[in-house]
Short mmCIF file of C-alpha atoms in Angstrom, two decimals:
data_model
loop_
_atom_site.label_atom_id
_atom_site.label_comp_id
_atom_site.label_asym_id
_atom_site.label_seq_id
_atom_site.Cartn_x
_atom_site.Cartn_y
_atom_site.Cartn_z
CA UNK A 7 25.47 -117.17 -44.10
CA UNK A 8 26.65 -113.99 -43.74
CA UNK A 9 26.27 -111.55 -46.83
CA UNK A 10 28.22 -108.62 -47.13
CA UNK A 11 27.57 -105.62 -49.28
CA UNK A 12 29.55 -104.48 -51.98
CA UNK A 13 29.18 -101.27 -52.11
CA UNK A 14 28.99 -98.77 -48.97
CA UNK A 15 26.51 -96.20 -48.58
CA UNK A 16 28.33 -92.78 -48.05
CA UNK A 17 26.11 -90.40 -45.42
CA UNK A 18 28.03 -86.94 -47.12
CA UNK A 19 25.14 -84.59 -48.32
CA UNK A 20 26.06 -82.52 -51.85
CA UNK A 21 25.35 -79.71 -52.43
CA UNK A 22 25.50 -79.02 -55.90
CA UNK A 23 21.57 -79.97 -56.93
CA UNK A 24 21.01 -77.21 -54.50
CA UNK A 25 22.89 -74.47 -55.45
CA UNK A 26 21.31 -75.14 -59.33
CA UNK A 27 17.60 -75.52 -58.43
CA UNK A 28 18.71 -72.00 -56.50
CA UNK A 29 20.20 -70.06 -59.17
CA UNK A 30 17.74 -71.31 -61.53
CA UNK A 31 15.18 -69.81 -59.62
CA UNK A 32 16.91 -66.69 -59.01
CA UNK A 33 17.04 -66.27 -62.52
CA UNK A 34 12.88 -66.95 -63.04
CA UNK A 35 12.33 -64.10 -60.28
CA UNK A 36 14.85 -61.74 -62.01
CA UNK A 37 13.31 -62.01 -65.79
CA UNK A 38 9.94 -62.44 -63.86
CA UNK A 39 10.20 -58.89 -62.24
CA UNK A 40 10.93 -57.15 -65.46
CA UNK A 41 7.58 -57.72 -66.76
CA UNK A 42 5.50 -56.79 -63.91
CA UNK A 43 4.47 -52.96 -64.78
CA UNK A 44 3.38 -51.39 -61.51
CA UNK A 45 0.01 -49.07 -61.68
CA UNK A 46 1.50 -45.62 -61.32
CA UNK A 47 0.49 -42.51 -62.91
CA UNK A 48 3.29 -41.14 -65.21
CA UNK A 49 5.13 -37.84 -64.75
CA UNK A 50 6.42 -35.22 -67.25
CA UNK A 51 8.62 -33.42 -65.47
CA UNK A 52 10.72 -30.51 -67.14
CA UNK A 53 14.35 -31.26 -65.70
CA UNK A 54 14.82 -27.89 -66.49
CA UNK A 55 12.99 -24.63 -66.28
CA UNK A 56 13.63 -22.30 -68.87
CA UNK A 57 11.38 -19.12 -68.37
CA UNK A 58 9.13 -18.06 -65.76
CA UNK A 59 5.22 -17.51 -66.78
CA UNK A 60 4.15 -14.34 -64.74
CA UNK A 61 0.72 -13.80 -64.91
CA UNK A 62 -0.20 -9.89 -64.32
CA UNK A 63 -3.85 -9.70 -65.25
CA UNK A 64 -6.22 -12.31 -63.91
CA UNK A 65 -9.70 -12.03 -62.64
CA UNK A 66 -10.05 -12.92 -58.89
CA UNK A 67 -12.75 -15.30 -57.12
CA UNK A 68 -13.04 -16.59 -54.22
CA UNK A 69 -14.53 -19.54 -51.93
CA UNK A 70 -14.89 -18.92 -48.21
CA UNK A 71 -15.73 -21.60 -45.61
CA UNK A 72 -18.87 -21.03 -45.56
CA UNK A 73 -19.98 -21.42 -49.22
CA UNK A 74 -19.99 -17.74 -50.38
CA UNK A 75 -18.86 -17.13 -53.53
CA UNK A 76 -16.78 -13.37 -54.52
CA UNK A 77 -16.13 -12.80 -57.97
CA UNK A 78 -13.61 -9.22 -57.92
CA UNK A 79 -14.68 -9.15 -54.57
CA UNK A 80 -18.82 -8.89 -55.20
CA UNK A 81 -20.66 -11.50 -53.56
CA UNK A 82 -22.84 -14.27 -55.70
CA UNK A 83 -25.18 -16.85 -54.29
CA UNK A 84 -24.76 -20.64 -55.43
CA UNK A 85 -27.15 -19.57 -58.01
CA UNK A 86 -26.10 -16.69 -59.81
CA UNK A 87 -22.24 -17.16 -59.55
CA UNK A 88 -22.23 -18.57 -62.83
CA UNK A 89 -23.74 -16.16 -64.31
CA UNK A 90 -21.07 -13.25 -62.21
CA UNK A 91 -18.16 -15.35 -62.94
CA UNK A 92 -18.98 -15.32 -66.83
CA UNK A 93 -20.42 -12.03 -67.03
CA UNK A 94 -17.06 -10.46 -64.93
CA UNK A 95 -14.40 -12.04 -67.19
CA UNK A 96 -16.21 -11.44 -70.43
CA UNK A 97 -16.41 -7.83 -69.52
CA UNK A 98 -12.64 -7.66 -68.70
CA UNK A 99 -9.68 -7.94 -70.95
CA UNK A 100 -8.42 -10.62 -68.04
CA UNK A 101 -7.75 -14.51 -69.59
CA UNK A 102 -7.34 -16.35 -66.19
CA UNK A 103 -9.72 -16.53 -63.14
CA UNK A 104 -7.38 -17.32 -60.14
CA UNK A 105 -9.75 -18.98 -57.37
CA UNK A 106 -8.89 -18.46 -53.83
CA UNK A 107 -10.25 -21.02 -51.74
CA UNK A 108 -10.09 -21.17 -47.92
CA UNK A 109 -8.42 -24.27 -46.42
CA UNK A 110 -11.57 -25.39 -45.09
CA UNK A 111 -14.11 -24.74 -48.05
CA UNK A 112 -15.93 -27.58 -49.45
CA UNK A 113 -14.94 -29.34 -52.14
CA UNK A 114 -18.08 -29.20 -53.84
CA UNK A 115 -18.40 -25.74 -54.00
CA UNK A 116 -14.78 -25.22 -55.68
CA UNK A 117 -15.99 -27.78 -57.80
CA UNK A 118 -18.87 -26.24 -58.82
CA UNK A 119 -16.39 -23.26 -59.69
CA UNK A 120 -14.20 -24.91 -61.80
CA UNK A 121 -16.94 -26.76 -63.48
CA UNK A 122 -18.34 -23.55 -64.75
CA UNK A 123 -14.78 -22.55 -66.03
CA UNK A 124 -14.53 -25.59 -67.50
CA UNK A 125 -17.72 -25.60 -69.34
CA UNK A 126 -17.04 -21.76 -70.89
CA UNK A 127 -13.37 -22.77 -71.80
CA UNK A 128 -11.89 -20.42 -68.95
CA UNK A 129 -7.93 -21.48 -67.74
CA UNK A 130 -8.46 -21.59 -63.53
CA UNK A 131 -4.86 -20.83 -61.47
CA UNK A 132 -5.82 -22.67 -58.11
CA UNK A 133 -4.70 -20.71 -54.78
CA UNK A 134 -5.52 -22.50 -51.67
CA UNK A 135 -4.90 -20.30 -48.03
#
């Protein structure tokens, strides 16, 4: 008794389930990737500059590498520059302190610097050499 089968079965692969499952998935990661907001800081940047700020009269201190302190070129200790730094630009008719800081000064000390500025409401122009 030999049965036969009706119908054949056909080895050819399509390909069109593929290609949808692939698109459809293409189109998940596209929408997907919109949403995602990376964690970056954001920039205002002028795309054009209009004047130049020139700053003629500013009061001058500096931090060596070795942790001395030079407010219009006196010398403070890490005690008593505060009370230089405030005493020298209330005494002049200066509005900016620009700090000069040697490449290799410590971070805390220019800190401690602009801390003080900060704290007596004093604008800081940072020069590093």
């Amino acid at each position: 008794m030999a049965l036969k089968r009706r119908t054949k079965i056909s080895a050819a692969f399509s390909m069109s389930s593929m290609t949808d499952i692939v698109f459809l998935l293409l189109i998940f990661f596209m929408i997907t990737s919109t949403m995602v907001h990376p964690n970056a800081i954001k920039l205002l940047i002028p795309k054009k500059a209009t004047k130049k700020v020139v700053v003629e009269q500013y009061l001058n201190v500096r931090v060596t590498a070795s942790g001395r302190y030079y407010v219009e070129g006196k010398r403070f200790g890490t005690n008593n520059v505060e009370t230089g730094l405030v005493g020298a630009f209330n005494q002049s008719d200066r509005t900016i302190v620009k700090l000069r800081t040697d490449k290799n000064a410590s971070t805390g000390d220019v800190a401690r610097v602009l801390d003080i500025a900060e704290s007596n409401g004093i604008k800081v122009i940072l020069d590093i050499r």
